[in-house]
Tab-separated table of C-alpha atoms in Angstrom:
chain	number	residue	atom	x	y	z
F	869	UNK	CA	37.213	80.170	-127.212
F	870	UNK	CA	36.465	83.200	-126.071
F	871	UNK	CA	33.479	84.260	-128.911
F	872	UNK	CA	35.212	87.516	-129.966
F	873	UNK	CA	32.559	90.194	-131.125
F	874	UNK	CA	30.344	89.875	-133.283
F	875	UNK	CA	30.272	93.244	-134.273
F	876	UNK	CA	33.249	95.638	-134.215
F	877	UNK	CA	34.099	98.244	-131.280
F	878	UNK	CA	32.493	101.473	-133.340
F	879	UNK	CA	33.725	104.534	-131.388
F	880	UNK	CA	30.630	106.873	-131.438
F	881	UNK	CA	32.112	108.935	-128.775
F	882	UNK	CA	31.879	112.729	-129.281
F	883	UNK	CA	32.695	114.646	-132.307
F	884	UNK	CA	30.597	113.426	-135.094
F	885	UNK	CA	28.296	115.735	-135.523
F	886	UNK	CA	30.965	118.440	-136.133
F	887	UNK	CA	32.909	116.052	-137.902
F	888	UNK	CA	33.901	118.276	-141.167
F	889	UNK	CA	31.558	117.484	-144.488
F	890	UNK	CA	32.073	115.596	-147.268
F	891	UNK	CA	33.002	117.452	-149.793
F	892	UNK	CA	36.420	115.388	-150.639
F	893	UNK	CA	37.508	116.380	-153.807
F	894	UNK	CA	40.047	112.810	-155.152
F	895	UNK	CA	43.040	114.724	-155.390
F	896	UNK	CA	43.190	115.774	-151.193
F	897	UNK	CA	44.052	114.123	-148.903
F	898	UNK	CA	41.948	112.491	-146.576
F	899	UNK	CA	41.425	115.105	-143.769
F	900	UNK	CA	33.985	97.871	-133.487
F	901	UNK	CA	32.205	90.076	-131.316
F	902	UNK	CA	30.026	89.825	-128.630
F	903	UNK	CA	32.002	88.744	-125.612
F	904	UNK	CA	30.858	85.453	-124.443
F	905	UNK	CA	32.114	82.432	-123.053
F	906	UNK	CA	31.673	79.573	-125.119
F	907	UNK	CA	28.591	78.810	-125.237
F	908	UNK	CA	27.838	81.681	-126.830
F	909	UNK	CA	24.442	81.789	-126.629
F	910	UNK	CA	23.474	81.968	-122.395
F	911	UNK	CA	25.285	85.766	-122.424
F	912	UNK	CA	25.270	87.404	-119.472
F	913	UNK	CA	24.398	90.604	-120.070
F	914	UNK	CA	25.000	93.640	-123.518
F	915	UNK	CA	27.501	95.210	-121.578
F	916	UNK	CA	30.487	94.008	-122.665
F	917	UNK	CA	29.803	94.741	-126.345
F	918	UNK	CA	32.056	97.804	-128.227
F	919	UNK	CA	34.509	97.095	-125.286
F	920	UNK	CA	37.048	95.057	-127.666
F	921	UNK	CA	40.698	94.927	-126.256
F	922	UNK	CA	42.511	93.667	-129.715
F	923	UNK	CA	44.205	90.676	-127.924
F	924	UNK	CA	47.217	88.832	-130.166
F	925	UNK	CA	44.495	87.150	-132.129
F	926	UNK	CA	46.633	84.073	-134.649
F	927	UNK	CA	49.125	84.739	-137.352
F	928	UNK	CA	49.067	82.463	-139.270
F	929	UNK	CA	52.543	81.592	-140.743
F	930	UNK	CA	51.545	82.814	-143.750
F	931	UNK	CA	52.020	86.757	-144.540
F	932	UNK	CA	52.065	86.991	-147.669
F	933	UNK	CA	48.815	86.746	-149.430
F	934	UNK	CA	47.855	84.532	-152.202
F	935	UNK	CA	46.199	87.221	-153.849
F	936	UNK	CA	47.182	88.336	-157.750
F	937	UNK	CA	50.181	89.582	-157.464
F	938	UNK	CA	49.847	91.110	-160.651
F	939	UNK	CA	47.393	94.195	-160.386
F	940	UNK	CA	44.346	93.497	-161.812
F	941	UNK	CA	44.631	96.392	-164.641
F	942	UNK	CA	41.225	96.932	-165.002
F	943	UNK	CA	39.989	98.264	-161.847
F	944	UNK	CA	40.572	101.728	-161.759
F	945	UNK	CA	38.708	103.637	-159.028
F	946	UNK	CA	37.923	101.152	-155.270
F	947	UNK	CA	36.167	101.833	-152.635
F	948	UNK	CA	37.644	99.917	-148.850
F	949	UNK	CA	34.476	100.352	-147.001
F	950	UNK	CA	33.967	99.161	-143.556
F	951	UNK	CA	30.214	96.999	-142.906
F	952	UNK	CA	29.685	97.905	-139.307
F	953	UNK	CA	27.559	101.581	-139.293
F	954	UNK	CA	28.169	102.101	-142.502
F	955	UNK	CA	27.060	99.834	-144.732
F	956	UNK	CA	24.291	98.347	-141.846
F	957	UNK	CA	22.974	99.307	-138.739
F	958	UNK	CA	23.378	96.370	-136.424
F	959	UNK	CA	26.551	96.982	-134.181
F	960	UNK	CA	24.743	99.889	-132.220
F	961	UNK	CA	21.354	97.866	-132.702
F	962	UNK	CA	22.839	95.449	-130.333
F	963	UNK	CA	24.375	98.895	-127.597
F	964	UNK	CA	21.125	99.905	-127.484
F	965	UNK	CA	22.977	102.852	-129.392
F	966	UNK	CA	21.084	103.756	-132.793
F	967	UNK	CA	17.341	104.083	-130.795
F	968	UNK	CA	19.492	106.130	-128.514
F	969	UNK	CA	20.295	108.549	-131.172
F	970	UNK	CA	16.866	108.447	-133.130
F	971	UNK	CA	14.739	107.990	-130.656
F	972	UNK	CA	13.820	104.484	-130.865
F	973	UNK	CA	12.058	101.630	-128.489
F	974	UNK	CA	15.475	100.868	-127.073
F	975	UNK	CA	13.835	97.686	-126.055
F	976	UNK	CA	12.443	96.510	-129.395
F	977	UNK	CA	16.046	97.980	-131.423
F	978	UNK	CA	18.357	95.624	-128.992
F	979	UNK	CA	16.379	92.325	-129.904
F	980	UNK	CA	16.230	92.340	-133.708
F	981	UNK	CA	19.966	93.199	-133.060
F	982	UNK	CA	20.540	90.297	-130.739
F	983	UNK	CA	17.843	88.305	-133.380
F	984	UNK	CA	20.456	88.841	-136.161
F	985	UNK	CA	23.671	88.325	-134.278
F	986	UNK	CA	21.514	84.944	-133.282
F	987	UNK	CA	21.803	84.078	-137.379
F	988	UNK	CA	24.920	85.275	-138.208
F	989	UNK	CA	26.298	82.870	-135.943
F	990	UNK	CA	23.827	79.895	-135.970
F	991	UNK	CA	24.575	80.200	-140.622
F	992	UNK	CA	28.822	80.513	-139.293
F	993	UNK	CA	28.517	77.589	-137.567
F	994	UNK	CA	25.854	75.423	-139.885
F	995	UNK	CA	27.152	76.693	-143.483
F	996	UNK	CA	30.754	78.358	-142.573
F	997	UNK	CA	32.131	75.038	-139.853
F	998	UNK	CA	32.663	78.480	-137.522
F	999	UNK	CA	32.779	76.130	-134.172
F	1000	UNK	CA	36.129	74.035	-135.907
F	1001	UNK	CA	37.941	77.273	-137.419
F	1002	UNK	CA	37.460	79.627	-135.299
F	1003	UNK	CA	40.818	80.240	-133.664
F	1004	UNK	CA	41.854	79.193	-136.813
F	1005	UNK	CA	40.711	82.662	-138.268
F	1006	UNK	CA	42.138	83.912	-142.038
F	1007	UNK	CA	42.293	87.938	-142.731
F	1008	UNK	CA	40.694	86.901	-146.641
F	1009	UNK	CA	39.380	83.628	-148.091
F	1010	UNK	CA	42.540	81.981	-150.111
F	1011	UNK	CA	44.457	82.465	-147.718
F	1012	UNK	CA	45.303	78.840	-147.159
F	1013	UNK	CA	44.665	77.757	-150.354
F	1014	UNK	CA	48.247	77.077	-150.432
F	1015	UNK	CA	47.866	74.029	-148.502
F	1016	UNK	CA	44.724	73.296	-150.070
F	1017	UNK	CA	45.857	69.918	-152.945
F	1018	UNK	CA	42.630	70.744	-154.465
F	1019	UNK	CA	41.187	66.723	-154.203
F	1020	UNK	CA	37.750	66.550	-154.503
F	1021	UNK	CA	35.505	67.439	-152.033
F	1022	UNK	CA	31.806	65.619	-153.735
F	1023	UNK	CA	31.614	63.064	-151.413
F	1024	UNK	CA	33.994	64.029	-148.173
F	1025	UNK	CA	33.653	63.883	-144.996
F	1026	UNK	CA	33.443	67.264	-143.204
F	1027	UNK	CA	32.098	65.657	-139.743
F	1028	UNK	CA	34.324	62.680	-139.282
F	1029	UNK	CA	37.716	63.434	-140.892
F	1030	UNK	CA	39.536	63.637	-137.604
F	1031	UNK	CA	40.206	67.854	-138.427
F	1032	UNK	CA	38.406	68.390	-134.921
F	1033	UNK	CA	39.703	66.280	-132.153
F	1034	UNK	CA	42.149	68.056	-132.974
F	1035	UNK	CA	42.565	71.342	-132.558
F	1036	UNK	CA	40.018	70.559	-128.922
F	1037	UNK	CA	43.615	69.263	-128.064
F	1038	UNK	CA	45.473	71.320	-128.983
F	1039	UNK	CA	43.278	74.254	-128.728
F	1040	UNK	CA	45.968	76.810	-130.185
F	1041	UNK	CA	46.512	75.403	-132.627
F	1042	UNK	CA	46.155	78.519	-134.300
F	1043	UNK	CA	47.092	81.666	-131.864
F	1044	UNK	CA	48.974	83.703	-131.211
F	1045	UNK	CA	51.761	81.009	-130.437
F	1046	UNK	CA	52.496	80.343	-133.713
F	1047	UNK	CA	51.757	76.684	-133.707
F	1048	UNK	CA	50.721	75.121	-136.423
F	1049	UNK	CA	48.788	71.363	-137.432
F	1050	UNK	CA	51.240	69.105	-139.369
F	1051	UNK	CA	51.243	68.266	-143.287
F	1052	UNK	CA	47.447	66.781	-142.893
F	1053	UNK	CA	46.044	68.746	-140.296
F	1054	UNK	CA	46.713	72.067	-143.191
F	1055	UNK	CA	44.640	70.824	-146.404
F	1056	UNK	CA	41.412	70.234	-144.060
F	1057	UNK	CA	41.488	73.129	-142.820
F	1058	UNK	CA	41.804	74.683	-146.050
F	1059	UNK	CA	39.285	72.029	-147.548
F	1060	UNK	CA	36.698	73.352	-145.117
F	1061	UNK	CA	37.628	77.328	-146.170
F	1062	UNK	CA	37.385	75.689	-149.717
F	1063	UNK	CA	34.175	74.479	-149.304
F	1064	UNK	CA	33.025	77.874	-147.490
F	1065	UNK	CA	34.229	79.384	-151.033
F	1066	UNK	CA	31.888	77.214	-153.163
F	1067	UNK	CA	28.904	77.753	-150.048
F	1068	UNK	CA	29.394	81.240	-150.295
F	1069	UNK	CA	29.696	81.643	-154.434
F	1070	UNK	CA	26.006	79.021	-155.135
F	1071	UNK	CA	23.759	80.853	-152.016
F	1072	UNK	CA	26.063	84.701	-152.541
F	1073	UNK	CA	22.166	85.833	-154.645
F	1074	UNK	CA	20.082	83.184	-153.025
F	1075	UNK	CA	20.425	83.055	-149.186
F	1076	UNK	CA	16.684	82.599	-149.121
F	1077	UNK	CA	18.206	78.241	-150.909
F	1078	UNK	CA	20.590	77.927	-148.496
F	1079	UNK	CA	18.269	78.428	-145.450
F	1080	UNK	CA	15.572	76.477	-146.082
F	1081	UNK	CA	11.984	77.323	-146.189
F	1082	UNK	CA	11.121	78.207	-142.490
F	1083	UNK	CA	14.278	80.072	-142.015
F	1084	UNK	CA	14.138	81.901	-145.075
F	1085	UNK	CA	10.249	82.735	-143.548
F	1086	UNK	CA	12.412	84.141	-140.431
F	1087	UNK	CA	15.002	86.009	-141.731
F	1088	UNK	CA	12.879	87.781	-144.865
F	1089	UNK	CA	10.849	89.326	-142.084
F	1090	UNK	CA	13.663	90.250	-139.425
F	1091	UNK	CA	14.957	91.733	-142.180
F	1092	UNK	CA	12.002	93.801	-143.341
F	1093	UNK	CA	11.474	95.100	-139.112
F	1094	UNK	CA	15.596	95.794	-139.193
F	1095	UNK	CA	15.132	98.062	-141.818
F	1096	UNK	CA	12.181	99.583	-140.811
F	1097	UNK	CA	13.757	100.488	-137.435
F	1098	UNK	CA	17.327	101.846	-139.304
F	1099	UNK	CA	14.396	104.373	-141.683
F	1100	UNK	CA	16.173	102.319	-144.460
F	1101	UNK	CA	19.678	102.320	-144.091
F	1102	UNK	CA	21.112	99.374	-146.029
F	1103	UNK	CA	18.923	100.397	-149.031
F	1104	UNK	CA	20.453	103.646	-149.150
F	1105	UNK	CA	23.767	102.691	-148.779
F	1106	UNK	CA	23.027	99.473	-151.269
F	1107	UNK	CA	21.630	101.652	-153.376
F	1108	UNK	CA	26.056	103.078	-153.632
F	1109	UNK	CA	27.282	100.174	-154.210
F	1110	UNK	CA	24.725	98.912	-156.883
F	1111	UNK	CA	25.806	102.539	-158.200
F	1112	UNK	CA	29.237	101.726	-158.110
F	1113	UNK	CA	29.102	97.895	-159.266
F	1114	UNK	CA	27.145	99.055	-162.638
F	1115	UNK	CA	30.957	100.914	-163.662
F	1116	UNK	CA	33.009	98.051	-165.439
F	1117	UNK	CA	35.886	100.017	-164.208
F	1118	UNK	CA	35.720	100.434	-160.378
F	1119	UNK	CA	35.757	98.011	-157.466
F	1120	UNK	CA	34.047	97.288	-154.099
F	1121	UNK	CA	35.948	95.917	-151.581
F	1122	UNK	CA	35.146	95.446	-147.967
F	1123	UNK	CA	37.100	95.575	-145.013
F	1124	UNK	CA	36.006	94.990	-141.836
F	1125	UNK	CA	36.904	93.893	-137.778
F	1126	UNK	CA	34.569	91.193	-137.287
F	1127	UNK	CA	36.181	87.835	-137.875
F	1128	UNK	CA	35.757	86.339	-141.974
F	1129	UNK	CA	33.249	83.399	-141.011
F	1130	UNK	CA	30.956	85.552	-139.134
F	1131	UNK	CA	31.094	88.893	-141.554
F	1132	UNK	CA	30.702	85.981	-144.352
F	1133	UNK	CA	27.787	85.582	-142.672
F	1134	UNK	CA	26.201	89.171	-142.722
F	1135	UNK	CA	27.297	89.622	-146.002
F	1136	UNK	CA	24.762	87.246	-147.304
F	1137	UNK	CA	22.567	87.885	-144.621
F	1138	UNK	CA	22.090	90.973	-145.105
F	1139	UNK	CA	21.651	90.527	-148.463
F	1140	UNK	CA	25.258	91.813	-149.854
F	1141	UNK	CA	26.475	88.607	-151.479
F	1142	UNK	CA	25.580	90.064	-155.047
F	1143	UNK	CA	27.737	93.479	-154.772
F	1144	UNK	CA	31.011	91.663	-152.927
F	1145	UNK	CA	32.143	88.867	-154.337
F	1146	UNK	CA	34.086	86.721	-151.481
F	1147	UNK	CA	37.744	87.651	-152.553
F	1148	UNK	CA	37.070	91.048	-151.889
F	1149	UNK	CA	36.239	90.805	-148.767
F	1150	UNK	CA	39.030	90.945	-145.511
F	1151	UNK	CA	38.806	91.280	-142.237
F	1152	UNK	CA	41.072	93.032	-140.142
F	1153	UNK	CA	40.631	91.285	-137.063
F	1154	UNK	CA	44.163	90.245	-136.546
F	1155	UNK	CA	46.293	92.237	-139.022
F	1156	UNK	CA	44.431	95.844	-138.760
F	1157	UNK	CA	42.730	98.080	-141.082
F	1158	UNK	CA	45.591	99.370	-142.075
F	1159	UNK	CA	47.244	96.180	-143.640
F	1160	UNK	CA	44.620	95.208	-145.240
F	1161	UNK	CA	44.067	98.973	-146.670
F	1162	UNK	CA	48.167	98.122	-147.885
F	1163	UNK	CA	47.070	94.302	-149.541
F	1164	UNK	CA	44.535	95.288	-152.149
F	1165	UNK	CA	46.919	97.962	-153.002
F	1166	UNK	CA	49.334	94.966	-153.497
F	1167	UNK	CA	46.133	93.711	-155.385
F	1168	UNK	CA	44.855	96.100	-157.237
F	1169	UNK	CA	48.341	98.739	-157.933
F	1170	UNK	CA	49.389	101.879	-156.684
F	1171	UNK	CA	47.885	103.171	-160.596
F	1172	UNK	CA	44.599	102.733	-159.178
F	1173	UNK	CA	42.428	106.099	-157.119
F	1174	UNK	CA	41.417	104.196	-153.483
F	1175	UNK	CA	38.708	106.199	-151.270
F	1176	UNK	CA	37.433	104.556	-147.951
F	1177	UNK	CA	34.148	104.687	-147.607
F	1178	UNK	CA	33.218	104.372	-143.189
F	1179	UNK	CA	32.272	105.628	-139.882
F	1180	UNK	CA	34.960	105.092	-137.694
F	1181	UNK	CA	38.480	105.903	-135.820
F	1182	UNK	CA	40.117	103.235	-137.437
F	1183	UNK	CA	39.441	103.664	-140.569
F	1184	UNK	CA	39.765	107.490	-141.046
F	1185	UNK	CA	43.262	106.507	-139.623
F	1186	UNK	CA	44.216	103.823	-142.109
F	1187	UNK	CA	43.016	106.299	-144.674
F	1188	UNK	CA	44.992	108.879	-143.650
F	1189	UNK	CA	48.315	106.307	-144.211
F	1190	UNK	CA	47.708	105.911	-146.776
F	1191	UNK	CA	46.728	108.758	-148.202
F	1192	UNK	CA	43.114	107.858	-149.433
F	1193	UNK	CA	40.985	110.423	-149.510
F	1194	UNK	CA	38.207	108.846	-146.532
F	1195	UNK	CA	34.209	109.897	-146.787
F	1196	UNK	CA	32.679	109.509	-143.048
F	1197	UNK	CA	29.129	107.616	-142.674
F	1198	UNK	CA	26.874	108.565	-139.527
F	1199	UNK	CA	23.758	109.889	-141.458
F	1200	UNK	CA	20.847	108.304	-144.220
F	1201	UNK	CA	21.996	112.321	-144.781
F	1202	UNK	CA	25.769	111.128	-145.632
F	1203	UNK	CA	24.555	108.178	-147.659
F	1204	UNK	CA	22.761	110.201	-149.617
F	1205	UNK	CA	25.560	112.903	-150.231
F	1206	UNK	CA	27.303	109.518	-151.495
F	1207	UNK	CA	25.442	108.576	-153.679
F	1208	UNK	CA	24.639	111.623	-155.302
F	1209	UNK	CA	28.206	112.665	-155.670
F	1210	UNK	CA	29.109	108.765	-157.153
F	1211	UNK	CA	25.643	109.603	-159.672
F	1212	UNK	CA	27.353	113.391	-160.966
F	1213	UNK	CA	30.167	111.364	-161.925
F	1214	UNK	CA	32.806	113.182	-158.565
F	1215	UNK	CA	33.341	110.299	-157.359
């Protein structure tokens, strides 16, 4: 199976410079995974990055959500964030477009991107069963939880439960054909998602513990290099996230076009586990951002105010369709402006 791009396509063509300023008021309406062959580690070229074609990636049998059906009433403002090129700089490192835009050394920038991508895939495979469930991607961590019988997984042997071989023999179990495994197979899939959730929750604030000492050092070094190369982009974005997080009535939600499992690895590796509980992370790979936004409204209720923050056309169009204000981020200045608006309680 082809590994989907790890970095969602990101539309950076054209109009970012003449984009309208972000002087939005809440009352107003609102005015891109690296493709490789199955041995994704021997990459042919960076050429196909960004040319993501959104095929009919598998739809599971449920379109309904296991998220609570009664809105979470203590929340009155929901900030819906895009990940790549909004909170983190990742996709544009790999393509070299960040280097071009900010006059950086292209080779060094692309190298940083590849090193981080390798780390993301590594975490996804080692700790989050990505090799097993890459083609069984879900929108939300709880989407298959109704197939889980709650069995104690303490001594459960994931390596030998027969799940992987049955996936291999009928490789399209979760693909668009709608073919699905039997009850037993679905339960094993649900076990994997439960284990992923536990691992995320246990390590969201201590990623180094998950990586182990040697990898932890590499990771911290890489994070520092990326921060330096991107002029503290993540630090600036994180200030906004942390401020929102400190308010009792506001919540940060992440909607990304990266598949869910690599997205979780990205969130941890970029040190965002503290601001994004796993329940607040959605992957739009299969259903698109507008459908994700609708799921979030079902969860938090229509009385909330929703603000969408992103850099791409898809989230902007989805925000417009639902009449949510959209805050565009394409530069350090715009993150700074967002922080000021939050700090002064305009948002």
